[in-house]
XYZ file of N, CA and C in Angstrom:
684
model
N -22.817 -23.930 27.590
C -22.025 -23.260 28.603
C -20.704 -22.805 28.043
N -19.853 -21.904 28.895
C -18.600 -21.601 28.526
C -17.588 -21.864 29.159
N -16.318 -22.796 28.531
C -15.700 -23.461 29.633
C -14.575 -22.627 29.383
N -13.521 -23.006 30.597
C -12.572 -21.907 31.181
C -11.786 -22.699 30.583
N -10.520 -22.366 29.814
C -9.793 -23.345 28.895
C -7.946 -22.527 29.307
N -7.207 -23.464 30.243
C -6.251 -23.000 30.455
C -5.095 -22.932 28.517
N -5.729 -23.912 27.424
C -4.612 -24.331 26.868
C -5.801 -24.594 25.647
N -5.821 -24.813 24.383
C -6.083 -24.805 23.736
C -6.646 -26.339 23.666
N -7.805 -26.856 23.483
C -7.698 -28.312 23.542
C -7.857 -28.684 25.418
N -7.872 -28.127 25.990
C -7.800 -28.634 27.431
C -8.916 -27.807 28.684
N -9.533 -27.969 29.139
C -10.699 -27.211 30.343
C -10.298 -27.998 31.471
N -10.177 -26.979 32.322
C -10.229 -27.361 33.945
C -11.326 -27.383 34.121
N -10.677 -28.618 35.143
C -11.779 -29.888 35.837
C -13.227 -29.262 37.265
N -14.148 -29.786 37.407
C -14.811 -29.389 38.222
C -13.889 -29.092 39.333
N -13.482 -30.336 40.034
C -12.625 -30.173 41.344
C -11.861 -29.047 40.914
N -11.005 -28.300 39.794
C -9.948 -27.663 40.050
C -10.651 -25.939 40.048
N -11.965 -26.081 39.240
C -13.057 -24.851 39.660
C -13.613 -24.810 41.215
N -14.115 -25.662 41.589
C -14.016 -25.799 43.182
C -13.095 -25.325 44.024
N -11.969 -25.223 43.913
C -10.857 -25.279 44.912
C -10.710 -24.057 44.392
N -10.750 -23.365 43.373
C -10.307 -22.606 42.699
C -11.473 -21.433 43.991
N -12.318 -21.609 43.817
C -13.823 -20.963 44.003
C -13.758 -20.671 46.101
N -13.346 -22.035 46.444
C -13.300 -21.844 47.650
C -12.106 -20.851 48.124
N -10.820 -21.135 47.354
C -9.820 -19.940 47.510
C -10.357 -18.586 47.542
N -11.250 -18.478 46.659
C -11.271 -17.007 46.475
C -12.561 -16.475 47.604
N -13.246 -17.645 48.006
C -14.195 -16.771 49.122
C -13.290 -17.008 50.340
N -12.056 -18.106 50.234
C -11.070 -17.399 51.825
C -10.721 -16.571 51.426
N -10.485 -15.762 50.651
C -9.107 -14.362 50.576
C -10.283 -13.763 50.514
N -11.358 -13.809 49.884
C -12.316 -12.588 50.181
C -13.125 -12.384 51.346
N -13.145 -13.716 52.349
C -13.567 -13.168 53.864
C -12.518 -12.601 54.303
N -11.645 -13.262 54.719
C -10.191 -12.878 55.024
C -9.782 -11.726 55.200
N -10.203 -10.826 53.683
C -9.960 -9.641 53.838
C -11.313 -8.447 54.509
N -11.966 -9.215 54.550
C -13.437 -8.221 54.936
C -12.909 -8.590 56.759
N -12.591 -9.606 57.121
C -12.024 -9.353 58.219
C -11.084 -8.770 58.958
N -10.151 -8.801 57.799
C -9.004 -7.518 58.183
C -9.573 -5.843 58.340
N -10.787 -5.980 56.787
C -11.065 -4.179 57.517
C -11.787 -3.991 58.135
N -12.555 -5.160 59.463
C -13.314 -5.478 60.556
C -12.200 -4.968 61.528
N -10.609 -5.642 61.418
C -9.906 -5.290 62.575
C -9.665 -4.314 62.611
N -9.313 -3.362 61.804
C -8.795 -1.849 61.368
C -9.362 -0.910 62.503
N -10.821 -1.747 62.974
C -11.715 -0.682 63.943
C -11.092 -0.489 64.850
N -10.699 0.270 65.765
C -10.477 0.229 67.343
C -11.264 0.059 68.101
N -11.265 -1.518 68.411
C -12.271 -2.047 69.154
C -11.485 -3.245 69.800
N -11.429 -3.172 71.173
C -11.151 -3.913 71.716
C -11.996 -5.349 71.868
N -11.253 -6.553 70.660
C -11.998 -7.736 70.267
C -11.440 -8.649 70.816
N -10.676 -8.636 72.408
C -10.700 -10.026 73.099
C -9.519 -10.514 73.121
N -9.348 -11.591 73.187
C -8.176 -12.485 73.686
C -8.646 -13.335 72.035
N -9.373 -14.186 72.005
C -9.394 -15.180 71.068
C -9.595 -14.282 69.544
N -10.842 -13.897 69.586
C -11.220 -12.633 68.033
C -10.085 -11.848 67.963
N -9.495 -11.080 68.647
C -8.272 -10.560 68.333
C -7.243 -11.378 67.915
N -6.973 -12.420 67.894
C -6.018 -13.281 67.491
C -6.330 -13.711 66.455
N -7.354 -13.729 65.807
C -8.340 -13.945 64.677
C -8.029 -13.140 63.681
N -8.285 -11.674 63.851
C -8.431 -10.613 63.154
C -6.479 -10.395 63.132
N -5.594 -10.642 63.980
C -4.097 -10.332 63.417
C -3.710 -11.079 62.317
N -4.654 -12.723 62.612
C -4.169 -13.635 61.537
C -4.547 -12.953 60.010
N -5.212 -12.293 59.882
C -5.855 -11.579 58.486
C -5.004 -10.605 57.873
N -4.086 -10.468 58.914
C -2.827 -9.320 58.130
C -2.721 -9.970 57.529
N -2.084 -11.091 57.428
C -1.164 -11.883 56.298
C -1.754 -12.117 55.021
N -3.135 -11.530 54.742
C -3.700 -11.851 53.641
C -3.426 -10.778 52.993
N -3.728 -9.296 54.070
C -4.148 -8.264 52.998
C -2.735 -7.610 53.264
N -2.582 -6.176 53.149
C -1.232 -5.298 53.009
C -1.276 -4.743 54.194
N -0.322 -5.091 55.122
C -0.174 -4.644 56.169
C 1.526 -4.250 56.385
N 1.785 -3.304 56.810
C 3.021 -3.335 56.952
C 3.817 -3.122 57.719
N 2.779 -3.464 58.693
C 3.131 -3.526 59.996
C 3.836 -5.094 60.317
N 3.604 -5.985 59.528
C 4.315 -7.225 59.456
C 5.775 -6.859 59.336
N 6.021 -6.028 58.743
C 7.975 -5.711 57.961
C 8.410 -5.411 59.449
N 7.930 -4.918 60.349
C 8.545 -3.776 61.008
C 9.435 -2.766 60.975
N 9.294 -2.164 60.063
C 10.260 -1.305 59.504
C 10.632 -0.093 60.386
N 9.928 0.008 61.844
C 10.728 0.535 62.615
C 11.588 -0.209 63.312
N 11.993 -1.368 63.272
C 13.020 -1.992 63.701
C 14.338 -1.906 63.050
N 14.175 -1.659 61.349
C 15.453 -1.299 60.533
C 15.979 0.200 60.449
N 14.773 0.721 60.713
C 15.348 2.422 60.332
C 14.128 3.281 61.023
N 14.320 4.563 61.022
C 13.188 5.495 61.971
C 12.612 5.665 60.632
N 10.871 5.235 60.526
C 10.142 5.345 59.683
C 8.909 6.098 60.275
N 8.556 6.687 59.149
C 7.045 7.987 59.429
C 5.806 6.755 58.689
N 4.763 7.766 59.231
C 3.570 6.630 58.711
C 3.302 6.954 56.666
N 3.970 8.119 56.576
C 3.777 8.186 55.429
C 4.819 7.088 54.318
N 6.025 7.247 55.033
C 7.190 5.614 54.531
C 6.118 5.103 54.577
N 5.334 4.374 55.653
C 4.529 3.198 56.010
C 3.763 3.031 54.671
N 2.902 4.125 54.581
C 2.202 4.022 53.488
C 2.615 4.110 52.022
N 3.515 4.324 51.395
C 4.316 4.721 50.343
C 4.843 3.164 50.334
N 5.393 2.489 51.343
C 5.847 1.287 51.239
C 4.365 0.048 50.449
N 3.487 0.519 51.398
C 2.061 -0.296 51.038
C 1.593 -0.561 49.943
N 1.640 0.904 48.945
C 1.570 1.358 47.629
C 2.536 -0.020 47.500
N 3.723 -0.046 47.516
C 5.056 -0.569 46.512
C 4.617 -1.744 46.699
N 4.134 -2.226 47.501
C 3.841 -3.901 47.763
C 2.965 -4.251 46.522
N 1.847 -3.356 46.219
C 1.329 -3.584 44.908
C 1.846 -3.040 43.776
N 2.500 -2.611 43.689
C 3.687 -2.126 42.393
C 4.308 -3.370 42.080
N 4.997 -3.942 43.379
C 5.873 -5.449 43.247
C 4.969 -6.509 43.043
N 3.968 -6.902 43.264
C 2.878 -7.565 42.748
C 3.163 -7.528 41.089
N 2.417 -6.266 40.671
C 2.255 -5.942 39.366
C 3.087 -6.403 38.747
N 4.768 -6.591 38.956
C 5.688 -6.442 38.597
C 6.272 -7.845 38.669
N 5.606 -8.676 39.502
C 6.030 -10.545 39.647
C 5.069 -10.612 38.411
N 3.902 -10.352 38.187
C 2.894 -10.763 37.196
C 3.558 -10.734 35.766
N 4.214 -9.462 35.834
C 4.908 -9.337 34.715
C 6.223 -10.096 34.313
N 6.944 -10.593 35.544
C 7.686 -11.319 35.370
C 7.521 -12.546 34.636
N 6.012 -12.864 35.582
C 5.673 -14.744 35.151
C 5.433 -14.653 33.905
N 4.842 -13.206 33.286
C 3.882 -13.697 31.855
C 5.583 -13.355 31.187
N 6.879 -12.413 30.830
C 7.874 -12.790 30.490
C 8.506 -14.276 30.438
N 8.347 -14.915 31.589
C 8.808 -16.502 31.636
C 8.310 -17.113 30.839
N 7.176 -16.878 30.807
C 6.452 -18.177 30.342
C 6.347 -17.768 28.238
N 6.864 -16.124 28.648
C 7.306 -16.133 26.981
C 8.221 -16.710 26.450
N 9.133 -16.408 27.219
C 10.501 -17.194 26.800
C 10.900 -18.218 26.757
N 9.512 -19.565 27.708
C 9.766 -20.572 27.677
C 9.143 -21.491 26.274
N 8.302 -20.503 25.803
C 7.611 -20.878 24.468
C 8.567 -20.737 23.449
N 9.561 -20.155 23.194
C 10.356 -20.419 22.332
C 11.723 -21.135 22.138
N 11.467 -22.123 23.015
C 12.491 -23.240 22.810
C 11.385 -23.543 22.015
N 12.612 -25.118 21.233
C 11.858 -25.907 20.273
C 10.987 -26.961 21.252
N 9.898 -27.235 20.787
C 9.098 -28.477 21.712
C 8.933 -28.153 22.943
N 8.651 -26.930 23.366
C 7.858 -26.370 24.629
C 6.847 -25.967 24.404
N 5.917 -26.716 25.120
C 4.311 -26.610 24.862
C 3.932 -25.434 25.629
N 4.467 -24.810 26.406
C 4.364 -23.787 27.257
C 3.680 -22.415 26.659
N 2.525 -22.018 27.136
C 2.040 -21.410 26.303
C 1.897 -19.794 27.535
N 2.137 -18.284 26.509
C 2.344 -17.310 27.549
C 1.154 -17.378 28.426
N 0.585 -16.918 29.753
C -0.476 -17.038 30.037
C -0.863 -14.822 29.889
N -1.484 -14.661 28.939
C -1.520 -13.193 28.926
C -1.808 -12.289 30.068
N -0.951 -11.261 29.926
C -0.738 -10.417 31.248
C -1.679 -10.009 31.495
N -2.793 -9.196 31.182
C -4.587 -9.306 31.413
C -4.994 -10.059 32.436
N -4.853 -11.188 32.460
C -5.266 -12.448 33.070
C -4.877 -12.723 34.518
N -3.563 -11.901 34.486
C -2.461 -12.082 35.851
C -3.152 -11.020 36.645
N -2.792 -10.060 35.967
C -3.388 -9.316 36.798
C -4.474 -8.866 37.206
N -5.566 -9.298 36.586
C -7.002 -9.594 35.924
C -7.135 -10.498 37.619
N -6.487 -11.869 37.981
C -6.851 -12.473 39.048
C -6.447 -12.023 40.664
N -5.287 -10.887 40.289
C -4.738 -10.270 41.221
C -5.617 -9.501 42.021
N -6.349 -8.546 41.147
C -7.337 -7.518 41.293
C -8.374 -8.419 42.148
N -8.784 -9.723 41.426
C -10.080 -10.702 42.012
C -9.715 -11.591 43.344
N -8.427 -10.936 43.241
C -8.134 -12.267 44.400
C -7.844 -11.443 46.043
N -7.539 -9.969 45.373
C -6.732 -9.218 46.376
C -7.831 -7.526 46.565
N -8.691 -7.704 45.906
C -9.441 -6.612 45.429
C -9.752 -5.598 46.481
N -10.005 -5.933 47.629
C -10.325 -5.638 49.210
C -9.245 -5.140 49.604
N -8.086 -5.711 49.613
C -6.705 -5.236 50.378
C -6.652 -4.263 49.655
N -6.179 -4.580 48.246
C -5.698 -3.620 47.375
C -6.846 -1.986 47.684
N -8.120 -2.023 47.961
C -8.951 -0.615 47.918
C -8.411 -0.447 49.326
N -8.611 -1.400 50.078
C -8.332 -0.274 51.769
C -6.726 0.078 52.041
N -5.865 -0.621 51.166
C -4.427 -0.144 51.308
C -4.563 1.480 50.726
N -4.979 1.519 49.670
C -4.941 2.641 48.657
C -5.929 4.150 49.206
N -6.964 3.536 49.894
C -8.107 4.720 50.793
C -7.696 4.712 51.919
N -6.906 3.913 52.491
C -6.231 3.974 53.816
C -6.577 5.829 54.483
N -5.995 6.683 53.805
C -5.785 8.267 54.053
C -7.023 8.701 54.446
N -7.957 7.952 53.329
C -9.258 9.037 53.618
C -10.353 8.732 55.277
N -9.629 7.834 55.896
C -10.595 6.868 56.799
C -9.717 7.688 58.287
N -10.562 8.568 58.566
C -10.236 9.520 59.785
C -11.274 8.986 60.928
N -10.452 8.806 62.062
C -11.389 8.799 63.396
C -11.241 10.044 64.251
N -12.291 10.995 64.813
C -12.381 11.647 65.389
C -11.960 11.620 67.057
N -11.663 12.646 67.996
C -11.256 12.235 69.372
C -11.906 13.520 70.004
N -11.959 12.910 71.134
C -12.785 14.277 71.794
C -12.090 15.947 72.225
N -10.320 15.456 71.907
C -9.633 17.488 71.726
C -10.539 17.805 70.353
N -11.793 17.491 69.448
C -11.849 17.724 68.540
C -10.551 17.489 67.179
N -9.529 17.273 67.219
C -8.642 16.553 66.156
C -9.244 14.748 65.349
N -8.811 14.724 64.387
C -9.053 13.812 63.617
C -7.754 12.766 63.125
N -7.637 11.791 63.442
C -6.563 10.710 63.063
C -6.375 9.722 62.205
N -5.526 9.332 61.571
C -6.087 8.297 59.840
C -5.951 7.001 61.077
N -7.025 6.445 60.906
C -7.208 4.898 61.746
C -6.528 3.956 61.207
N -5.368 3.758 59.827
C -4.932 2.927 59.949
C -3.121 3.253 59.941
N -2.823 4.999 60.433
C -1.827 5.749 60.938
C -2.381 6.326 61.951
N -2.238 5.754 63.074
C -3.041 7.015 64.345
C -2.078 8.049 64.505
N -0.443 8.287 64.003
C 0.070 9.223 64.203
C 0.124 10.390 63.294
N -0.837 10.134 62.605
C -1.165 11.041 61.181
C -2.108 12.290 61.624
N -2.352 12.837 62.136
C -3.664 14.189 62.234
C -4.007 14.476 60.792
N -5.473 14.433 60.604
C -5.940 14.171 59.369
C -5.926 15.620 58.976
N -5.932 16.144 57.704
C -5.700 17.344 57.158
C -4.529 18.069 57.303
N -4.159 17.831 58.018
C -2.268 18.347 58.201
C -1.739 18.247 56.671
N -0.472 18.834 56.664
C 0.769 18.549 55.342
C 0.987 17.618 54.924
N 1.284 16.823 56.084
C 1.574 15.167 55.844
C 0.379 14.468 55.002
N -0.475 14.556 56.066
C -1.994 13.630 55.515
C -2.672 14.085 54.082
N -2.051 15.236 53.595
C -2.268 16.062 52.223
C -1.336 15.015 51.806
N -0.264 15.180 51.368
C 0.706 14.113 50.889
C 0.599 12.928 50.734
N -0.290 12.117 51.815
C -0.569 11.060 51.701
C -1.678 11.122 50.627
N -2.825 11.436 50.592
C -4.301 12.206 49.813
C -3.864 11.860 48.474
N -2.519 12.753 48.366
C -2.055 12.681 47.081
C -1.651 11.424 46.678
N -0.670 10.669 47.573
C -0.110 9.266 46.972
C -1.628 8.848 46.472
N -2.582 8.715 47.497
C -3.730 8.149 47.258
C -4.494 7.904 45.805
N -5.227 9.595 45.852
C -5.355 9.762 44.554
C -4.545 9.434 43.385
N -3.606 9.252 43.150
C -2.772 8.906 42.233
C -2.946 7.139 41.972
N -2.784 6.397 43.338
C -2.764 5.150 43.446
C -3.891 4.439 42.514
N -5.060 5.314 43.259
C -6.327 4.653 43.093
C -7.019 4.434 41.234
N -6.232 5.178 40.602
C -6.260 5.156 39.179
C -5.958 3.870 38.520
N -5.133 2.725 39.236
C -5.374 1.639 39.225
C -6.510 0.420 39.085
N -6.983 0.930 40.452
C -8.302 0.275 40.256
C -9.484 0.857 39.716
N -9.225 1.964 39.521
C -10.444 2.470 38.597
C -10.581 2.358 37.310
N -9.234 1.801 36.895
C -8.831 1.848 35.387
C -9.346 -0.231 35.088
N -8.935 -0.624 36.443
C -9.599 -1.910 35.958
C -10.848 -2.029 36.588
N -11.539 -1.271 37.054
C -12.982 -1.358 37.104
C -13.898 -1.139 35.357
N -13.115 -0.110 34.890
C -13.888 0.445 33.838
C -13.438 -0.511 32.678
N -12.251 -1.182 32.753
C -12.265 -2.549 31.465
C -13.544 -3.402 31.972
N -12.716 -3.701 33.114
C -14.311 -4.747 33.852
C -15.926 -4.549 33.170
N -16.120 -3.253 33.407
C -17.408 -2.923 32.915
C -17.806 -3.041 31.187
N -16.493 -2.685 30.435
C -16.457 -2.688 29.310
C -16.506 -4.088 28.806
N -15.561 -4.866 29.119
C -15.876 -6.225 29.139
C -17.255 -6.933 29.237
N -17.965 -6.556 30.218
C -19.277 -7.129 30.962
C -19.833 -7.036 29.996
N -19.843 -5.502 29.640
C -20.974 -4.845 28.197
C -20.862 -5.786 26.959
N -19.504 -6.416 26.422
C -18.933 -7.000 25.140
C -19.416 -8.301 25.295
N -19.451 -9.197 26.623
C -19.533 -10.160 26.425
C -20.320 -11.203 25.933
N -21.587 -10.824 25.951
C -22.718 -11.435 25.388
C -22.792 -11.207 23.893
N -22.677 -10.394 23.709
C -22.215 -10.024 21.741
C -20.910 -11.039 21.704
N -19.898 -10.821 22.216
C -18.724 -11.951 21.422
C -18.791 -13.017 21.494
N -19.828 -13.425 23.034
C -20.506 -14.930 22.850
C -21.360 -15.319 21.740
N -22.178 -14.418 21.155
C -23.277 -14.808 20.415
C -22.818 -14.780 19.009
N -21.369 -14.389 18.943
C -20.587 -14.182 17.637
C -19.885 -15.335 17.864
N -19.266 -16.000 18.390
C -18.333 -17.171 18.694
C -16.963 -16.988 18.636
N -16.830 -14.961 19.424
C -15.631 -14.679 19.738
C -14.674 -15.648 20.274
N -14.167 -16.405 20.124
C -13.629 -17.816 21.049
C -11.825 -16.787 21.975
N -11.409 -16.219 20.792
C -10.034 -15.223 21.748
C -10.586 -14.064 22.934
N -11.909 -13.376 22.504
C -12.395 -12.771 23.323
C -13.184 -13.581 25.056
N -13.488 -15.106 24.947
C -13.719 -15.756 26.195
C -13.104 -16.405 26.242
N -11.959 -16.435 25.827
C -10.282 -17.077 25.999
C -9.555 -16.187 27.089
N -9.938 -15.123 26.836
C -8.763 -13.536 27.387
C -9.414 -13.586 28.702
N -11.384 -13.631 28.705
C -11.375 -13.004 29.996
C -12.332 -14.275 30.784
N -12.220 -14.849 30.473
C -12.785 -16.417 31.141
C -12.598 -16.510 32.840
N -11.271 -15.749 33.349
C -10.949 -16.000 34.600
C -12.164 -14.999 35.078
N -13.127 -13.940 34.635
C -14.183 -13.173 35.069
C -15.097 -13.904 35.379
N -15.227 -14.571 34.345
C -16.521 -15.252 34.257
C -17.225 -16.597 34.206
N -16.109 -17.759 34.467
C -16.192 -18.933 34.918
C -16.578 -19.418 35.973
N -16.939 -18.537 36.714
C -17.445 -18.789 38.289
C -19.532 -18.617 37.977
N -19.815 -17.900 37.242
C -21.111 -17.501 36.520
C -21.721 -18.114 35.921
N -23.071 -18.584 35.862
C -24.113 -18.686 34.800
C -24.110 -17.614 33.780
N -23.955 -18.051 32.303
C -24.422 -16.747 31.347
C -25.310 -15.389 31.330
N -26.397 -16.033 32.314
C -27.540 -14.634 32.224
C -27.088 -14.151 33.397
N -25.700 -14.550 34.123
C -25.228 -13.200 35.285
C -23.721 -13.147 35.542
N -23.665 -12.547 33.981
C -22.005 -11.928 33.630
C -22.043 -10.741 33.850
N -22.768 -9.998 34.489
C -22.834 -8.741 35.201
C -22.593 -8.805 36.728
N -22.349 -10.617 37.276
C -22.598 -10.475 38.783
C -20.950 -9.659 39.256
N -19.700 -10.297 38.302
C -18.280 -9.986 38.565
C -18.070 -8.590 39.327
N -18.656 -7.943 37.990
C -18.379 -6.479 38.252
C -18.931 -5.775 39.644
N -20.373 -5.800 39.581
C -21.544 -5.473 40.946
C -20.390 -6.267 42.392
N -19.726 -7.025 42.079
C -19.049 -7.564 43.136
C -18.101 -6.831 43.753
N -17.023 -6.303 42.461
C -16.167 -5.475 42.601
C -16.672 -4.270 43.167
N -17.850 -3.691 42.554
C -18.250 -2.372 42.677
C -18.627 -2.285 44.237
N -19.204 -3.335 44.901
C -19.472 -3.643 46.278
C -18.292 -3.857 47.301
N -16.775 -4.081 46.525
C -15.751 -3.653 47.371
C -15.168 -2.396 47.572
């Protein structure tokens, strides 16, 4: 087998793969429930209270209220949404800086944890929010004047100037995750060759993929992603 090795000399424990494992199927219902609420569907007294609790997982920004600080358009709204994962990106980068700098005192065992990895779990942990924050634009509900509305901006009329603008943030955004879909895949492809070579830095780097897996289904990661 291939064990997930935070440190050179050291593998996390069953229990800490467990907990590890159950985290990630709450944030990944969690979020399949948030783009359950997105519908306009009147879900009750109790399920509706259900489905608000799920903001807090994924990117909502309707939590800030940022029409309470200043007169904001849904396109702010969305431009803000974007930045929430910019600032993400950007704590990741922080931690893997820390933890550089903490390696070079004398007698700090502290080892960097590579930025790959950070954001590598970000993508796995947040993967759902992160696509419906970013396609948000393209998800129009129709009304019977014949006009079309972005369902998660109802004040948006879809194809307008604005909703072009948004299209655009979009497209631009989404190069993100497409860019770590296609390592993903590239990875998937490498891995059985650098296993069978005893790449040990190559299932060092991407272990957080594939520690959840049996060997003969290091293809399940990706098909997962590709299914969000």
């Amino acid at each position: 087998g291939i064990c997930w090795r935070n440190r050179p000399g050291t593998r996390v424990s069953e229990k800490s793969i467990t907990i590890i494992t159950i985290l990630g199927q709450f944030l990944a219902n969690g979020q399949a429930l948030q783009t359950i609420a997105n519908i306009n569907v009147d879900w009750g007294d109790h399920l509706g209270v259900v489905l608000e609790c799920t903001k807090l997982i994924g990117i909502d920004t309707d939590i800030l209220r940022l029409n309470c600080m200043s007169k904001s358009s849904p396109l702010l709204e969305y431009v803000v949404a974007l930045l929430v994962i910019v600032v993400a990106l950007l704590i990741s980068a922080l931690i893997h800086i820390i933890h550089r700098l903490g390696s070079l005192f004398p007698g700090n065992e502290v080892n960097g944890m590579p930025l790959i990895i950070l954001i590598g779990l970000l993508m796995q942990g947040f993967s759902v929010a992160i696509l419906t924050a970013i396609l948000a634009p393209f998800m129009c509900a129709s009304h019977p004047n014949g006009l079309s509305t972005a369902v998660a901006y109802p004040g948006i009329i879809c194809w307008t100037a604005e909703h072009t603008e948004m299209l655009m943030w979009s497209a631009g955004a989404v190069l993100f995750p497409f860019c770590y879909g296609t390592v993903l895949a590239v990875v998937t492809w490498k891995f059985k060759l650098a296993a069978a070579q005893g790449d040990i830095a190559f299932l060092r780097m991407w272990s957080f993929i594939f520690f959840r897996v049996k060997p003969h289904a290091t293809w399940f990661p990706f098909i997962a992603l590709m299914r969000s």
